[in-house]
XYZ file of C-alpha atoms in Angstrom:
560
model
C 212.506 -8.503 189.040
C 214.845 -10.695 191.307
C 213.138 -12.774 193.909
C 216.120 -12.039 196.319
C 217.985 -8.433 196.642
C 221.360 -8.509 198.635
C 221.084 -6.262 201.836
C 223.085 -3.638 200.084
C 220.870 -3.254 197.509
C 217.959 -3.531 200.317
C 219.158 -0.555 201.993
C 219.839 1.400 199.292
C 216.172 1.793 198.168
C 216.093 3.939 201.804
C 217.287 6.931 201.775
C 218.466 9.188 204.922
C 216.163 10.930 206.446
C 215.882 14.291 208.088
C 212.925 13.219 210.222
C 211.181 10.532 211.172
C 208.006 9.163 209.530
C 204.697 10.287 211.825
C 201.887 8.877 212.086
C 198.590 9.718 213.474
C 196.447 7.041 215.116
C 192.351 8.780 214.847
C 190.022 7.037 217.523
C 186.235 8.055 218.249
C 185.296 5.073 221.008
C 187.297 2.199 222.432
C 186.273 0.023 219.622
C 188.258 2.034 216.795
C 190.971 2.099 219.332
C 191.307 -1.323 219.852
C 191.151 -2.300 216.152
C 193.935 0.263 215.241
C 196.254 -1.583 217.738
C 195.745 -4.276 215.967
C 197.036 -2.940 212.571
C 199.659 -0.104 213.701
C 202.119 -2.413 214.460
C 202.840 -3.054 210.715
C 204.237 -0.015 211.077
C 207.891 -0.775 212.970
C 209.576 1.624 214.955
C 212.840 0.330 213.615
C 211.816 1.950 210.264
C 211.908 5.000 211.600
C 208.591 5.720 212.005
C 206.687 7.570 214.960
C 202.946 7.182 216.086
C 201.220 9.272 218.037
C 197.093 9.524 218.649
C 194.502 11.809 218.926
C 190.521 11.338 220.014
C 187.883 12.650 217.417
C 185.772 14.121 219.328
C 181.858 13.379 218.994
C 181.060 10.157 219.711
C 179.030 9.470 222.619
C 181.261 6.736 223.738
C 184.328 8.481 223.975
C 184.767 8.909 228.124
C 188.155 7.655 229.044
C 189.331 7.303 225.562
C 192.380 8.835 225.790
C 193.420 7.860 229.534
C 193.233 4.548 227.766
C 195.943 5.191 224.970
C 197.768 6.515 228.021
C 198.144 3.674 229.254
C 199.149 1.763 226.378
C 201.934 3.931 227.142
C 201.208 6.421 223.660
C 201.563 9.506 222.716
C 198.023 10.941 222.627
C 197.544 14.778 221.216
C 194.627 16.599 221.968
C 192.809 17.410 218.714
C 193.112 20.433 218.204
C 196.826 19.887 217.778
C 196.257 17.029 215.897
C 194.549 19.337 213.212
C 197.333 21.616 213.309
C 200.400 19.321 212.557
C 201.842 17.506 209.329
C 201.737 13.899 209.432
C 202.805 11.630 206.689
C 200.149 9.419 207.326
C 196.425 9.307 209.059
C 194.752 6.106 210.149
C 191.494 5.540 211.625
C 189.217 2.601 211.920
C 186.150 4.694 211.851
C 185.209 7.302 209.483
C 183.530 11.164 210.609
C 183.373 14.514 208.087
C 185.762 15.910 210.792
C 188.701 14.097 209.992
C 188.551 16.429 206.939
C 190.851 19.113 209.321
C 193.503 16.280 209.358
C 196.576 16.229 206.681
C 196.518 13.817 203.985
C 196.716 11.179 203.279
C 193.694 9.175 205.331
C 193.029 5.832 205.433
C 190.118 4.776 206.873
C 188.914 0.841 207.735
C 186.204 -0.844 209.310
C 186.048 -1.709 213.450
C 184.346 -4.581 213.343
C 183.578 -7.517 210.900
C 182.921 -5.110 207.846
C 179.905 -2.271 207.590
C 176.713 -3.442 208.613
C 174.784 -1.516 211.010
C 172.201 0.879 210.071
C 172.737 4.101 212.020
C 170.674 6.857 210.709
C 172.270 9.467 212.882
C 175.531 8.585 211.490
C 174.683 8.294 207.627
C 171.574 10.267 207.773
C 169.795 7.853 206.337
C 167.856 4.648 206.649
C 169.425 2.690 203.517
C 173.680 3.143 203.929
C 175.698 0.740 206.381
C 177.508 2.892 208.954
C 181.241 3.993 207.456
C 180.062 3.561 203.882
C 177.347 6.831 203.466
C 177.676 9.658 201.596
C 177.146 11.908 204.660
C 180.477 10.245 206.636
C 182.466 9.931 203.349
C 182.241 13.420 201.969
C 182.430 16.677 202.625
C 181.248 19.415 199.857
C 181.459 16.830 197.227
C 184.854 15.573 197.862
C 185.883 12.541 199.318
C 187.502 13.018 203.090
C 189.823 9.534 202.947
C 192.491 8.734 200.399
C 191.585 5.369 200.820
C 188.430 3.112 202.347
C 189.796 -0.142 203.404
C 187.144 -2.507 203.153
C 186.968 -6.289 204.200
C 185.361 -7.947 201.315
C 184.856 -7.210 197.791
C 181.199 -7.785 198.428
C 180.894 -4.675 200.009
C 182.203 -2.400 196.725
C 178.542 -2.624 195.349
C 177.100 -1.255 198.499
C 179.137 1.260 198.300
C 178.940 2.122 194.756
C 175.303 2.370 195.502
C 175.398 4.678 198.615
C 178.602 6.935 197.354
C 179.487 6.567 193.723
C 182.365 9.149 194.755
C 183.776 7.233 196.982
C 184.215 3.859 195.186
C 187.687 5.424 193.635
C 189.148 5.390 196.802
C 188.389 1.556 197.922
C 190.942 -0.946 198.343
C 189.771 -4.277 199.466
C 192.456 -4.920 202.511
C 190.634 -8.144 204.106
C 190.168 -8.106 207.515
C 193.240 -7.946 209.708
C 191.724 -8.683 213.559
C 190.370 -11.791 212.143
C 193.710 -12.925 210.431
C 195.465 -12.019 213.613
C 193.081 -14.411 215.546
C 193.826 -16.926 213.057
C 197.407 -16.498 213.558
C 197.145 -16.959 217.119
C 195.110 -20.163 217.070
C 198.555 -22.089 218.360
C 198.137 -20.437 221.247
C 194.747 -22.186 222.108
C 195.832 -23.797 225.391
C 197.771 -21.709 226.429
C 194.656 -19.254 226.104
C 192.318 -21.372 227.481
C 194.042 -21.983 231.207
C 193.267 -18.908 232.356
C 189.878 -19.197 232.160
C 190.036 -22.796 234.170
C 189.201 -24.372 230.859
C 191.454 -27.400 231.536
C 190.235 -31.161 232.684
C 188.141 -31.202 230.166
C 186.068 -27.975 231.117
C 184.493 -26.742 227.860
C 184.683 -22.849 227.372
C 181.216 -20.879 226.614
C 181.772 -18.059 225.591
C 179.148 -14.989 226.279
C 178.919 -11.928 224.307
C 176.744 -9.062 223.667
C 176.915 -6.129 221.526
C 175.268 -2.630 222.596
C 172.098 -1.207 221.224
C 168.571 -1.981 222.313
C 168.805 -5.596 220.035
C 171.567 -6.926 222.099
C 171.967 -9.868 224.308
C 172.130 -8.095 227.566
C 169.374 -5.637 226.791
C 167.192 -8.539 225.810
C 168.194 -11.385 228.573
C 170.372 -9.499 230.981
C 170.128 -12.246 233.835
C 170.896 -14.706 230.773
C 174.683 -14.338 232.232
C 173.779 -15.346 235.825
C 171.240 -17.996 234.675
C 173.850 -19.613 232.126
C 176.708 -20.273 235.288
C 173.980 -21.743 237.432
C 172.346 -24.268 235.157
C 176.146 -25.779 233.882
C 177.523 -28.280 236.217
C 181.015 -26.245 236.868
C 183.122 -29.591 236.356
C 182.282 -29.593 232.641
C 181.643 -26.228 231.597
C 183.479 -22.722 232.462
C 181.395 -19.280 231.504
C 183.078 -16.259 230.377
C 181.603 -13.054 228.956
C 182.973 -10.312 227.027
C 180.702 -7.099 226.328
C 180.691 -4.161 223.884
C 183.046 -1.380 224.796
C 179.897 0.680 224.449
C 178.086 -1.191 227.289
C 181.033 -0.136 229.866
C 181.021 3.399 228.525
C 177.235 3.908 229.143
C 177.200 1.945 231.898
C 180.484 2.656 233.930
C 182.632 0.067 235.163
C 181.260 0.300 238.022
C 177.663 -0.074 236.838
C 178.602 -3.728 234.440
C 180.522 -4.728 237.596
C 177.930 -4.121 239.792
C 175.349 -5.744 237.340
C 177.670 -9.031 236.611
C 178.735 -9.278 240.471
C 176.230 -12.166 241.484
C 177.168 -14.351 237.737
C 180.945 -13.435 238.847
C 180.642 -14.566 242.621
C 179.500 -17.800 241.458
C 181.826 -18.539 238.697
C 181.354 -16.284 235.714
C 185.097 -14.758 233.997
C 183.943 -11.566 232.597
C 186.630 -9.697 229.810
C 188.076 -6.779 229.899
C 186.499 -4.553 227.085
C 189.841 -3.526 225.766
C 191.569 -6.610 226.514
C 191.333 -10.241 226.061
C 188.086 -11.042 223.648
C 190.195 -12.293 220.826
C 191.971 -14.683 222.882
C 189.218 -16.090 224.540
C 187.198 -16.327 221.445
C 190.629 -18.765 220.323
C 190.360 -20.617 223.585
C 186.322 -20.849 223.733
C 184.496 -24.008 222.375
C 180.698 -22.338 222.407
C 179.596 -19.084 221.565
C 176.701 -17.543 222.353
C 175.427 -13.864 221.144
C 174.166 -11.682 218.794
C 174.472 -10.190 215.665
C 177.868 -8.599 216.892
C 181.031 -8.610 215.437
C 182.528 -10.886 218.522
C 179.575 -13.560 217.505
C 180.137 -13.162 213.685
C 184.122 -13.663 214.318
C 183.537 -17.125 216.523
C 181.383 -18.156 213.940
C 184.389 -17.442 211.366
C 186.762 -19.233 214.041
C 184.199 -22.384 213.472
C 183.144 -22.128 217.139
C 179.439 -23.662 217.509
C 177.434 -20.460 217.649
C 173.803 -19.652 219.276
C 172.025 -16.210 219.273
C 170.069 -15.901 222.475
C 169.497 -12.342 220.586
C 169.495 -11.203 216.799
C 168.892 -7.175 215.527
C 167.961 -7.978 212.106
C 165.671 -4.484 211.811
C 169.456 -2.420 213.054
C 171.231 -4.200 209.877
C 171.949 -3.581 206.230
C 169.633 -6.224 204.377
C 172.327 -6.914 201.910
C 175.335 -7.389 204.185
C 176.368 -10.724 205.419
C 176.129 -9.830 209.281
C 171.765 -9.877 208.417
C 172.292 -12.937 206.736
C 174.312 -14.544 209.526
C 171.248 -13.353 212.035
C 168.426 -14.936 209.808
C 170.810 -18.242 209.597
C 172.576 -18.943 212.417
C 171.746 -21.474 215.083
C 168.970 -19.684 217.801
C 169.183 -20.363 221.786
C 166.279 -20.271 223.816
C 166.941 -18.703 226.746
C 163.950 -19.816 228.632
C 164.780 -23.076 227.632
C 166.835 -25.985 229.145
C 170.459 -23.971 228.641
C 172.460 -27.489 229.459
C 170.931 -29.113 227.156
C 170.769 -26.540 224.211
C 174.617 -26.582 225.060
C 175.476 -29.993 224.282
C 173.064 -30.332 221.657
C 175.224 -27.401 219.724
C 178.335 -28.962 219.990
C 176.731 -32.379 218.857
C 175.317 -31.186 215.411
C 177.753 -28.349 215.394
C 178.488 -28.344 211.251
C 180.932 -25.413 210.760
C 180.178 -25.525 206.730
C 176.581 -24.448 207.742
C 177.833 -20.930 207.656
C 181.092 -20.392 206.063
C 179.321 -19.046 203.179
C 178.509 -16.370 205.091
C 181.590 -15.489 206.821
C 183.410 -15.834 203.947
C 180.905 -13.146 202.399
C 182.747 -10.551 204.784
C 186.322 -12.087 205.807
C 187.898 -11.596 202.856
C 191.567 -12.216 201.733
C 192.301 -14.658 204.625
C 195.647 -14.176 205.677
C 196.388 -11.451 203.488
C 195.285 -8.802 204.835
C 198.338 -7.257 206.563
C 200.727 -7.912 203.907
C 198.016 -5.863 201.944
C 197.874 -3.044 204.094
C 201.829 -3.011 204.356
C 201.341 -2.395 200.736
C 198.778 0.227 200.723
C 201.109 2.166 203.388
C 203.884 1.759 201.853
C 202.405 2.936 198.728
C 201.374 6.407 200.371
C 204.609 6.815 202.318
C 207.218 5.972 199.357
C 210.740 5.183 199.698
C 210.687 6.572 203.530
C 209.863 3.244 205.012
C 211.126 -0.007 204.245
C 209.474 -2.327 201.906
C 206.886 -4.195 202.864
C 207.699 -7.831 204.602
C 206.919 -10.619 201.729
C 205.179 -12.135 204.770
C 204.258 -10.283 208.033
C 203.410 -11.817 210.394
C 200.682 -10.093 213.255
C 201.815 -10.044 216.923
C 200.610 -12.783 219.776
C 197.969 -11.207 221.438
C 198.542 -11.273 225.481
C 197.215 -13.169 227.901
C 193.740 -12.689 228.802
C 193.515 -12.095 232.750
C 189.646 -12.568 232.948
C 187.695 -10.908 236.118
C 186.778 -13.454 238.580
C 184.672 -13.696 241.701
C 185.173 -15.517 245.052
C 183.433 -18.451 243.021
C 180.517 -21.004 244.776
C 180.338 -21.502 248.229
C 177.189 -24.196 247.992
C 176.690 -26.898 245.258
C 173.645 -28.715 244.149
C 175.269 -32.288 243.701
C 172.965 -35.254 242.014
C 174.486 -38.022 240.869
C 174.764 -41.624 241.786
C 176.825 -44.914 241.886
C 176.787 -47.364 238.728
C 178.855 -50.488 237.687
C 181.500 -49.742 240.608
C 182.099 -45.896 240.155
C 180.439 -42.469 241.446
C 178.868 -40.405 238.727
C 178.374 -37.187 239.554
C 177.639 -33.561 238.744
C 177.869 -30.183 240.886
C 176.341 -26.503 239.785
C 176.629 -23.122 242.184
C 173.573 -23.589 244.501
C 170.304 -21.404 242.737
C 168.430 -19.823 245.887
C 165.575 -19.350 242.841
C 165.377 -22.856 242.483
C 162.362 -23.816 243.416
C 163.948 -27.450 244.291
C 166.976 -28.649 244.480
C 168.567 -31.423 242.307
C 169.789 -33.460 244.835
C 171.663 -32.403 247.708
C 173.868 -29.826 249.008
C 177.585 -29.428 249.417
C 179.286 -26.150 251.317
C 182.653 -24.927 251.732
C 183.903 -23.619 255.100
C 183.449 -19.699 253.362
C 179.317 -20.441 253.277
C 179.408 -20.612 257.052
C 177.783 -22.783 259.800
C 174.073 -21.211 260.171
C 173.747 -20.166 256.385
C 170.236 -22.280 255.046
C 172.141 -24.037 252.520
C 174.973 -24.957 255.491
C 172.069 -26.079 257.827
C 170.865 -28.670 255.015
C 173.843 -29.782 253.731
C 175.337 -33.429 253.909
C 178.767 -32.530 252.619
C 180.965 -29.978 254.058
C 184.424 -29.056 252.628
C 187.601 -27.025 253.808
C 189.673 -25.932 250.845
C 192.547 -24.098 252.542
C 195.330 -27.009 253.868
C 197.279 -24.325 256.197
C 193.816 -23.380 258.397
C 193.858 -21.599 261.767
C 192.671 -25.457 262.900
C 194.547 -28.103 262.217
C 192.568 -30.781 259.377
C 191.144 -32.914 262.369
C 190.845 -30.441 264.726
C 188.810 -28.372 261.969
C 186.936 -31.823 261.152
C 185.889 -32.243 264.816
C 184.346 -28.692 265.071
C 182.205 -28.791 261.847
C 180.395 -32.113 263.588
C 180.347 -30.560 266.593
C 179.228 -27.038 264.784
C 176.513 -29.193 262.089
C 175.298 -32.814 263.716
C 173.667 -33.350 260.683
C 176.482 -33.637 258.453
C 177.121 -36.810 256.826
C 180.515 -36.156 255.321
C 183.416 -33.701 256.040
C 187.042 -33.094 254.150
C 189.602 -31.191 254.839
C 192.370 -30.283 252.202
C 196.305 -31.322 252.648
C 197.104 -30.421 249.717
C 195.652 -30.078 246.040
C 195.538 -33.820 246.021
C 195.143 -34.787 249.276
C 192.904 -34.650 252.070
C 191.385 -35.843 255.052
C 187.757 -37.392 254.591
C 185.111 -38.095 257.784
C 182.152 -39.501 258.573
C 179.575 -38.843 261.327
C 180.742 -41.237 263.222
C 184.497 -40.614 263.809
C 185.744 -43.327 260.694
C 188.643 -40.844 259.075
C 190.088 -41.612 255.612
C 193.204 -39.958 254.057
C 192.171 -39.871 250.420
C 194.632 -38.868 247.505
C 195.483 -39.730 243.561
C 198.501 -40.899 242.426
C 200.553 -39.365 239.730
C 200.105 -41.008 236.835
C 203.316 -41.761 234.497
C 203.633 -39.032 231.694
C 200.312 -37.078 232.636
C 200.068 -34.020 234.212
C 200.090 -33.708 238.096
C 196.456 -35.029 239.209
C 194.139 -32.729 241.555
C 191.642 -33.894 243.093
C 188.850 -31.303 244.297
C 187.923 -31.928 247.992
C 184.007 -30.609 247.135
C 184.076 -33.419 244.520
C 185.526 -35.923 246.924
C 182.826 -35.567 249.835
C 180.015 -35.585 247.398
C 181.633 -39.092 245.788
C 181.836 -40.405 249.582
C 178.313 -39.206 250.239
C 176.770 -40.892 246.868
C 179.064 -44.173 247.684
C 177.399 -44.022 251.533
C 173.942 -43.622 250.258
C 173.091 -44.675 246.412
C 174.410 -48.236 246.687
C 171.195 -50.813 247.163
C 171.922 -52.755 249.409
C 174.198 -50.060 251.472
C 177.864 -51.041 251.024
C 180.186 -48.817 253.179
C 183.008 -47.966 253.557
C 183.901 -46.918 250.155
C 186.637 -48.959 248.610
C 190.011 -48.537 248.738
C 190.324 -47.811 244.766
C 187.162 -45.147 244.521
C 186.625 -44.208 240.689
C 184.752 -40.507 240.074
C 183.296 -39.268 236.832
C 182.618 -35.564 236.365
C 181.496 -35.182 233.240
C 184.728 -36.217 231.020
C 186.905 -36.886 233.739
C 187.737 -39.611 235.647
C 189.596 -39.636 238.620
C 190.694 -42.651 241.392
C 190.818 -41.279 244.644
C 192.685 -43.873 246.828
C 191.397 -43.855 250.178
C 192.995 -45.804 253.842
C 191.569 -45.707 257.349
C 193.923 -43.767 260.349
């Protein structure tokens, strides 16, 4: 055969057709749905073909289902019709003896990293992974699906063992969210700014699947406890949950249960949108035996449990192995710490044995399943592309509170330069690590205001003018030490209790990106500059070096 055809030739191997090429999209929960927009666009629309979808009724997870293939602007057919009409082609991402009333041929593959949960009121029994028993595949003896994609060859003995009938019909296709996330890994930074992950913030990612094992069933304050105990100049938190969780739940129920974590700094995922790119941008992850956990792990994240459902899992799948191996977090334990201690002794080889026991056929997978449709549809649709290539994933547009209002600051002055770290004030804390920082939002006669030693306006355009505004908060809070008021992202006007003013600001630096300088950060550096030299050394200098974490930043500071 000719490695190149010449485009008449190409064409030719099409012939007209009276009608375009449908296909049926099957989705039982938000999950399946999610996953099958992930492989229905190797089917083009320019190839004539036409996909509509339809909601197999059953699952209890299926509320809102179709109002959200609405709104991915699809067709959606109520199922009854769906039984009724001719397509050329059924796809679902998870299997159910129903989708015997649906025309041939079916394809069925897995929603998450392969078939390992055990779910006895699925497979009606203890010993099958969900999507691979004899009581989902058949129906009177025959097989439902034409074909049972599965991820890894690893998973054609499990089969064989739980539905000899059904091994005829598997194809291993690899695994084609994970390739797509692998495809998209250019996109890293451009990922990760959403999420505030820039300056050298590190990204922790937070996930939890559903089921009485999970993270958030086991440790649901573990979100709220995580934001307050990183210091919010090195770390950002974000968390993505199970589709499941906001289906039980309601949005308004996760929302109202994540509200204090968000309020002070927490990013929390859409559950339709946005996990797979900020599992790309995320440096940490920390989980459960999930598929989102499994996946980072596969992505060579550093990876903690705070949560592991060995008893839910097939024995002989990788996902059990990846819960008995993987790296634990204690979330009783000092989180900060654990953190940092992941990321030092993070060994990615630790555990590609396993992931590579269920992502198989890296990067192949949707030239495979081009294949496998093309096979089933024949000379109606084009041949498949030598080298597809999966779509760029949007960007994520994480859920965000109003974000701290009060800081715990500790830090202190070495060798010239203020060292410093801030984390969202903990009213549970029974003390505090050093002292307290406000912005103008906490409010004058708050507790945390009436302590604090640094008080900050962020907005430059006020109702006050900056000194004007500076003069009331003394007048407002005698017992303020320092005060700043914004100009500008990287400039601002600095006082002290006793009337000295400073305009503080950093430079642009030649070929780096435009500097900011946060005006929380800068009274806290003024305050540890005023009160942790020995002997006391005000004013600060003109030239005032800050580390947060990684960063370092020179605020230059002059008198009025």
């Amino acid at each position: 055969m000719p490695l190149f055809r010449s485009p008449s030739r190409r064409r030719a191997r099409v012939p007209e057709r009276d009608r375009a090429v449908e296909v049926l999209g099957v989705a039982r929960n938000l999950t399946s749905a999610t996953r099958l927009l992930d492989v229905l666009p190797l089917l083009r629309a320019e190839d004539g073909v036409d996909v509509s979808f339809t909601v197999n009724p059953g699952s209890t997870f299926d509320g809102g289902l179709a109002e959200y293939l609405e709104g991915q602007r699809a067709t959606v057919l109520p199922w009854r019709e769906a039984t009724r009409r001719r397509f050329d082609l059924v796809l679902a991402c998870a299997v159910n003896r129903s989708m015997r009333r649906l025309s041939r041929p079916l394809v069925v593959l897995p929603h998450g990293a392969g078939y390992n949960r055990l779910v006895s009121r699925s497979t009606g029994d203890t010993s099958s992974s969900a999507g691979l028993s004899r009581r989902e595949l058949l129906h009177r003896g025959r097989v439902v699906p034409d074909v049972i994609g599965l991820s890894h060859e690893e998973q054609l003995g499990r089969l064989a063992d739980s539905c000899p009938a059904a091994l005829a019909h598997a194809r291993v296709v690899g695994d084609p969210c994970f390739d797509r996330m692998r495809e998209n890994l250019d996109w890293r930074d451009h990922f990760r700014e959403p999420f505030g992950a820039v300056a050298g913030r590190r990204l922790v990612m937070l996930n939890s699947t559903w089921g009485p094992h999970s993270l958030i069933r086991r440790h649901p304050d573990l979100p709220l406890r995580l934001v307050n105990a990183l210091p919010v100049d090195e770390y950002v938190v974000a968390v993505v949950l199970h589709p499941n969780i906001w289906s039980d739940d309601t949005p308004f129920g996760v929302g109202e249960r994540l509200r204090p974590a968000r309020d002070v700094g927490l990013r929390v995922i859409s559950p339709d949108n946005g996990w797979q790119a900020a599992l790309i941008a995320a440096d940490l992850v920390i989980g459960d035996t999930g598929s989102v956990s499994f996946y980072g792990a596969g992505l060579e994240r550093a990876t903690l449990l705070a949560a592991s459902g060995e008893p839910e899992l097939d024995p002989r799948s990788p996902m059990h192995a990846f819960g008995c191996n993987a790296p634990r977090l204690d979330p009783d334990g000092d989180l900060l710490a654990q953190l940092r201690a992941a990321e030092r002794d993070h060994r990615p080889s630790e555990l590609r044995a396993i992931t590579d026991g269920a992502l198989g056929l890296p990067g192949e997978s949707a030239r495979i399943l081009q294949g496998v449709f093309h096979e089933l549809l024949g000379d109606r649709v084009h041949p498949p592309a030598p080298h597809p290539r999966p779509p760029r994933y949007p960007d994520p547009a994480p859920a965000t509170g109003h974000g701290p209002t009060a800081f715990d600051v500790r830090g202190r002055v070495r060798e010239g330069r203020v060292e410093l770290a801030r984390y969202p004030l903990d009213p549970d804390r029974a003390r505090a690590r050093g002292f307290l920082a406000v912005t103008a939002e906490e409010g004058t006669w708050s507790a945390s205001a009436q302590t604090a030693e640094v008080a900050v306006r962020r907005q430059p355009h006020g109702e006050l003018p900056p000194r004007a505004w500076l003069d009331r908060r003394f007048a407002d809070q005698p017992w303020l030490s320092v005060a700043v008021a914004a100009l500008g992202e990287r400039r601002h006007l600095v006082r002290l209790r006793d009337g000295t003013l400073w305009e503080a600001w950093v430079p642009e630096d030649w070929a780096a990106p435009s500097p900011v300088l946060d005006p929380v950060v800068l009274g806290a550096a003024v305050y540890l500059w005023l009160t942790d030299t020995d002997p006391p050394t005000p004013p600060p200098p003109p030239h005032l070096p800050i580390h947060t974490g990684p960063t370092l930043t020179t605020a230059h500071l002059r008198p009025r």
